Every structure is written in C-alpha cells, then in structure tokens.
Coordinates of C-alpha atoms in Angstrom, one line a residue:
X1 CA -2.4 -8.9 6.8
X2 CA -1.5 -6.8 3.5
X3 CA -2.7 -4.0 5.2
X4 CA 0.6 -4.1 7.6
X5 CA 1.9 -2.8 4.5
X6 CA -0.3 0.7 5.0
X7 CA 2.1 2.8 7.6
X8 CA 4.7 2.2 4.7
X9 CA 2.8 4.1 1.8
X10 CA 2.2 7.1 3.6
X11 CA 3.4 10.1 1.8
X12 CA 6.8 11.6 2.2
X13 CA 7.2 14.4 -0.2
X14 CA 4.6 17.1 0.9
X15 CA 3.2 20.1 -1.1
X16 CA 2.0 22.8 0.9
X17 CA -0.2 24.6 -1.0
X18 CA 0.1 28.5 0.3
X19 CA 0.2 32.1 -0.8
X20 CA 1.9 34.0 -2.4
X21 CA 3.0 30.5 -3.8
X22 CA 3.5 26.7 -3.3
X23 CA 5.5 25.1 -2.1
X24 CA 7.0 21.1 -1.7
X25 CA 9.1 19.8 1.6
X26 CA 11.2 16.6 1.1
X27 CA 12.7 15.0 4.0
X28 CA 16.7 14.3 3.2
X29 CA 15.8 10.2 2.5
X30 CA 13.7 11.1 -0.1
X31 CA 16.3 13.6 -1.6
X32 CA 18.9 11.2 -1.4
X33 CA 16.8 8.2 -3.7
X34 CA 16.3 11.8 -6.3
X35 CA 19.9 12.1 -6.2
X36 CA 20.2 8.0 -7.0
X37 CA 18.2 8.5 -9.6
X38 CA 20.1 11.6 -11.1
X39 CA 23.1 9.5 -11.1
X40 CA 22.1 6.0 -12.5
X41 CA 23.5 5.2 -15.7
X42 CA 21.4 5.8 -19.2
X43 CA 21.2 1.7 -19.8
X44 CA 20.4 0.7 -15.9
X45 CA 17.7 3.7 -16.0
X46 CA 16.4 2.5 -19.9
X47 CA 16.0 -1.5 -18.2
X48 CA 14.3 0.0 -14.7
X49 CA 11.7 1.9 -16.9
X50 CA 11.5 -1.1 -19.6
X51 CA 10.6 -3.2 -16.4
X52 CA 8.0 -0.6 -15.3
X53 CA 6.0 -0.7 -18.6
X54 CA 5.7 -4.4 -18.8
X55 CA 4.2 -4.9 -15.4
X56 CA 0.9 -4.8 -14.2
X57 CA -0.5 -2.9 -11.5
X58 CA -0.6 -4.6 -7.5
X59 CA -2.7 -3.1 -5.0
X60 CA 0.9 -3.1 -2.7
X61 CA 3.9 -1.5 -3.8
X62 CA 5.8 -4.6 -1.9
X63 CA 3.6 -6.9 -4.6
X64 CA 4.7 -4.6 -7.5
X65 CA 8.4 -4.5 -6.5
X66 CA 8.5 -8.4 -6.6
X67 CA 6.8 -8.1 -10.0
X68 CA 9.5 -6.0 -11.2
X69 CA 12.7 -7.9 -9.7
X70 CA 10.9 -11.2 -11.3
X71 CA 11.1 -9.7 -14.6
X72 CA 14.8 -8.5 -14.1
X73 CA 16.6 -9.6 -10.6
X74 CA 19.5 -7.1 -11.8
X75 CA 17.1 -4.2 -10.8
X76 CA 17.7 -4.9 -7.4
X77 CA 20.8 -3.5 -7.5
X78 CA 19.1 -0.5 -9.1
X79 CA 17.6 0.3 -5.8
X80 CA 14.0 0.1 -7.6
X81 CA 11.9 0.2 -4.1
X82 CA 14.0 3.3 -3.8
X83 CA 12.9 4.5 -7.1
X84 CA 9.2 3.0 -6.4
X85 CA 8.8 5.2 -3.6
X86 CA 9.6 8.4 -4.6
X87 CA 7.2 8.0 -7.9
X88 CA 4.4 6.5 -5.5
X89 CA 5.6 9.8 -2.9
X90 CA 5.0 12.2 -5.6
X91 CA 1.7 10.5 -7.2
X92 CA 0.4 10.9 -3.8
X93 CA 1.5 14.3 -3.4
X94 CA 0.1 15.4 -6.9
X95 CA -3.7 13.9 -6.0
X96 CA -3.1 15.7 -2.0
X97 CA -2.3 18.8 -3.6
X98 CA -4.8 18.6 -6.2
X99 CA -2.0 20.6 -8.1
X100 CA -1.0 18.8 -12.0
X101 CA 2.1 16.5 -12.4
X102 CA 4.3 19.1 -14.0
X103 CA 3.5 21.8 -11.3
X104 CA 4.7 19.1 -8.9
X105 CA 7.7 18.4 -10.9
X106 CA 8.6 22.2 -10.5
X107 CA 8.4 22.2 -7.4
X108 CA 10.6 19.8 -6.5
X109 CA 13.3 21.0 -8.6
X110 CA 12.7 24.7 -7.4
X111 CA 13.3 23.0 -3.7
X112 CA 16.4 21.1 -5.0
X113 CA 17.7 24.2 -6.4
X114 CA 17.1 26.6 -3.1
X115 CA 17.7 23.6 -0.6
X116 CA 20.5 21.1 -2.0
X117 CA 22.2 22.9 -4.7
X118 CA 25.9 22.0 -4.5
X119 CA 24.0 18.0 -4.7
X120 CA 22.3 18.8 -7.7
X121 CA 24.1 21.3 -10.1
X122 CA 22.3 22.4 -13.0
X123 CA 22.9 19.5 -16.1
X124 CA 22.0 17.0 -13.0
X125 CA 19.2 18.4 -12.3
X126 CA 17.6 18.3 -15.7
X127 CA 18.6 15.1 -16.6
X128 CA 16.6 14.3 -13.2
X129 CA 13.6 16.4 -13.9
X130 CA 13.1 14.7 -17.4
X131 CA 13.8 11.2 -15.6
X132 CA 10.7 11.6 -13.0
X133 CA 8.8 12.9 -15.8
X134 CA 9.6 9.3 -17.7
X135 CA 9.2 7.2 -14.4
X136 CA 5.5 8.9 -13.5
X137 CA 4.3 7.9 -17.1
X138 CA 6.2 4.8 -16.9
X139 CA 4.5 3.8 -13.3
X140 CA 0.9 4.1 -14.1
X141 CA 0.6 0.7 -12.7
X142 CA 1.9 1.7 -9.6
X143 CA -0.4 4.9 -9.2
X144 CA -2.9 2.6 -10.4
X145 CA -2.2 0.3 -7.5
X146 CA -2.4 3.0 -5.0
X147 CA -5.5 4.3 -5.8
X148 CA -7.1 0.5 -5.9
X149 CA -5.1 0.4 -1.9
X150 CA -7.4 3.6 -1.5
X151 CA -10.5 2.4 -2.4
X152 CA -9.6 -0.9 -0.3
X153 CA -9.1 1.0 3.1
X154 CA -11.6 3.5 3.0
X155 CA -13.6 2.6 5.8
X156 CA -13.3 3.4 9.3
X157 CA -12.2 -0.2 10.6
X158 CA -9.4 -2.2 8.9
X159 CA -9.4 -5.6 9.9
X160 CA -5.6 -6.8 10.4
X161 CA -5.8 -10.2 12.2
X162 CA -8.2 -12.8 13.9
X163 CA -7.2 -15.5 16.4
X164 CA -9.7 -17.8 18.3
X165 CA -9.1 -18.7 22.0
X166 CA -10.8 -21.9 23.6
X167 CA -11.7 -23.1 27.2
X168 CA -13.5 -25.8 28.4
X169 CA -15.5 -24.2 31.7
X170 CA -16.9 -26.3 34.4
X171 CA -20.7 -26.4 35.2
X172 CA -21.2 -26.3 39.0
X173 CA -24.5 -27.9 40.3
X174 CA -26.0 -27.4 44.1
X175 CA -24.4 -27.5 46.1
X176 CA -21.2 -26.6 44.2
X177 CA -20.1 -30.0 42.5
X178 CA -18.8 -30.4 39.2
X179 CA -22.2 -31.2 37.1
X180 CA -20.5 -30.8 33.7
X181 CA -19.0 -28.7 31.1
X182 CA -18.6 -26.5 27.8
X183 CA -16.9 -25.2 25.3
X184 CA -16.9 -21.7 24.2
X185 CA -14.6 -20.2 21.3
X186 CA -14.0 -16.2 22.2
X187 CA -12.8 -14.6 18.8
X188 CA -10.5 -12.0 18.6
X189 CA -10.9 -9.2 15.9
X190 CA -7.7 -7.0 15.1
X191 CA -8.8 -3.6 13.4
X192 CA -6.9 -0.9 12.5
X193 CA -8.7 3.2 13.0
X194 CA -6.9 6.5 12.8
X195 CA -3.4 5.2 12.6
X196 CA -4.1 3.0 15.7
X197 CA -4.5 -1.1 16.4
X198 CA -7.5 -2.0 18.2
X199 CA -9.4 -5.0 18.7
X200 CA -12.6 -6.7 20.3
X201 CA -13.7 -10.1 22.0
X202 CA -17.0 -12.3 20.3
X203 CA -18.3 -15.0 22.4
X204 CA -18.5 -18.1 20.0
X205 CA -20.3 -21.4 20.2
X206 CA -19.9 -24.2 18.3
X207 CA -23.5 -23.4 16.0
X208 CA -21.9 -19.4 16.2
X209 CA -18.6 -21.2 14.3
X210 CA -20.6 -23.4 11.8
X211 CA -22.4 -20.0 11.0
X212 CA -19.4 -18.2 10.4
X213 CA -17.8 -21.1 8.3
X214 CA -20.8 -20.5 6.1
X215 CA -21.0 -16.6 5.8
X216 CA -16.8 -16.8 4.6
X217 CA -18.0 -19.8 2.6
X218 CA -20.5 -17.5 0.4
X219 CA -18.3 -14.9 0.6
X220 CA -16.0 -16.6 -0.8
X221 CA -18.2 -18.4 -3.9
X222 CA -19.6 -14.6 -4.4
X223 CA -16.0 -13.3 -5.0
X224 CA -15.3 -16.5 -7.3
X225 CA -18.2 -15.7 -9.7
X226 CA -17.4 -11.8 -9.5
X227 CA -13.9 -12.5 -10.5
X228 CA -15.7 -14.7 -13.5
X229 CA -17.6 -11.7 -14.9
X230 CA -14.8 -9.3 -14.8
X231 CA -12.5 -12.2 -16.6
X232 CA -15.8 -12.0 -19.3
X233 CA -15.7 -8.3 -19.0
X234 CA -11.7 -8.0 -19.3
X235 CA -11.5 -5.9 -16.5
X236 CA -8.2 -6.2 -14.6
X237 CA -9.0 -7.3 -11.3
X238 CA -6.3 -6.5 -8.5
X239 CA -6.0 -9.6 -6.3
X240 CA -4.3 -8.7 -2.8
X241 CA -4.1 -12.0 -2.0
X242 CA -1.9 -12.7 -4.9
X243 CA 0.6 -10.4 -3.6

C-alpha cells in the first residue's frame, strides 16, 4: 500500500515555538544531509535543482525521487533523497509552526551556529542558508505533493491491505451426518489509526462478493470520468497509483 510510505514522511526538524523566542531541534541525521548539502559542488548542486524544477509533483516523496533520478541517474550519487528530505522536513516544519519560510531558515542556522559550529564555520554556512532558500523554491512540487499525501490521509482509518480467506464448512443434518456444505469468503481489512495497524473480519458470500466487484467497478468508472474533467479542466491530478 503507498500509505506504508507514511511513517517515513513524518517530520524530523522541529520548531518549538516558545517565549522569550523560538526555537528549531534537528536530530544529528538531519544535520549531517545540511552539512552534505553545504559541501556539494556549484555544478552537482546547479543539475540537482535543474532536476527539481522540471518535475512534477507525486503524492510520495519515494514517487518524486524516482522522477528525479529518471531525469538524471547521476543524482543519485548526489544523495537527492537526502536532500529531499530535509526540504520536505523543513516544509513540514514551516506549515507546523505556522511560522514563514525565512523565520524557519533562521532558525536553523541560529541552531547550526550555537549547536555545531566548528561543522559549519561562517562562509559554509551562508552558502548553505542561500542553498535551502533555492531548494524550497525549487521543490514546490514536493511541498505540493505533501500536502496532496495530507489531504489523502486525513481520515481516521487508513486502509493498508485486504486479503480474503476461504473454507468450505460441512452442513451436519440429524442425527449428526454430513448433509452438505458451503462456502463462505471472510475478508480481511488492514487499517491504519493513530500510528497503529489494525484490522477487522467481514463474513462474505458469493452474492456479498459479486456486490463488492460491482461497488470497486463504479468506483472505479467514477474516478475514470473524474480524471476526464480535470484533463478538460487542466488541473494536475496526482495519481498514487502511478507512483
């Protein structure tokens, strides 16, 4: 299921907002992909953010990483889920927080500066402030994307998997003979709710399953003709199942 995907796009870099001011925690991972991007080279950072600008949004990051490395394999050796992540980290941060992209962008580098200072001496931590600046402007798509993965789980129950068991159980008569038998279909729903997998048991029958095949089947025609009018409408539609 892409929503497998979810435990993966939680946030990492946290803003606390406080008094007598704010501030922003990043765990040493995320502190270590900064200082990767700090370092890249001025042509390998120019061709990740070329990349970035040409592609559009995916619901998943995992579907907009592919995107990327399809455009240019080389990224990969730019570590561009690395650089991915923090920019989808601090989006998430910024809407959290409620807080402006340039306030975030302080913060960070006021927590570089107090926390990690001998890693990020002062020329290296401008070039790095002005590079996140790029990369947020450059990943709209990915922002974008997360906030269309928002929308998409914002219910209470997240399905995550189905799987149908089938027995054949004996009739007994009187006195206790075999008389005959049926079939009955149990179907298992897999649901995600607060952080947790959970699932349930539905008796089927074999009119229950033919009335299910035809719900899906209308679902899916519906989703076939809403996909038409957004084409007529050019409005991007995001397509998990493409990913």
């Amino acid at each position: 299921s892409p929503w497998d995907f979810i435990p993966g796009l939680l946030t990492t870099i946290s803003v606390l907002v406080c008094s007598p001011r704010d501030t922003i925690m990043i765990p040493e991972d995320d502190v270590s992909k900064l200082e990767k991007i700090g370092d890249m080279g001025e042509v390998e950072f120019a061709s990740v953010v070329g990349a970035m600008r040409e592609t559009a949004p995916s619901v998943l990051s995992g579907g907009y990483a592919a995107a990327l490395l399809k455009k240019n394999p080389a990224l990969k050796e730019a570590g561009v889920n690395s650089i991915l992540t923090v920019v989808l980290s601090l989006s998430r941060a910024k809407e959290a927080s409620g807080m402006d992209f340039e306030k975030v962008v302080e913060l960070v580098t006021q927590f570089l500066t107090e926390a990690h200072s001998g890693r990020f001496p002062a020329e290296k931590l401008s070039r790095l402030r002005k590079r996140i600046q790029i990369l947020f402007e450059a990943g709209t798509a990915i922002t974008v994307g997360a906030r269309s993965l928002n929308l998409l789980t914002a219910c209470e129950h997240l399905f995550t998997d189905a799987r149908i068991f089938s027995d054949i159980r004996p009739v007994f008569g009187d006195p206790v003979e075999s008389a005959g038998a049926v079939i009955i279909h149990n179907l298992r729903i897999s649901f995600r709710q607060n952080d947790e997998t959970q699932e349930f048991f539905v008796a089927l029958d074999n009119n229950d399953l033919e009335r299910l095949k035809a719900v899906i089947d209308r679902a899916e025609k519906k989703t076939k003709t809403m996909i038409a009018l957004l084409e007529r409408s050019k409005v991007p539609f995001f397509d998990v199942k493409s990913l």
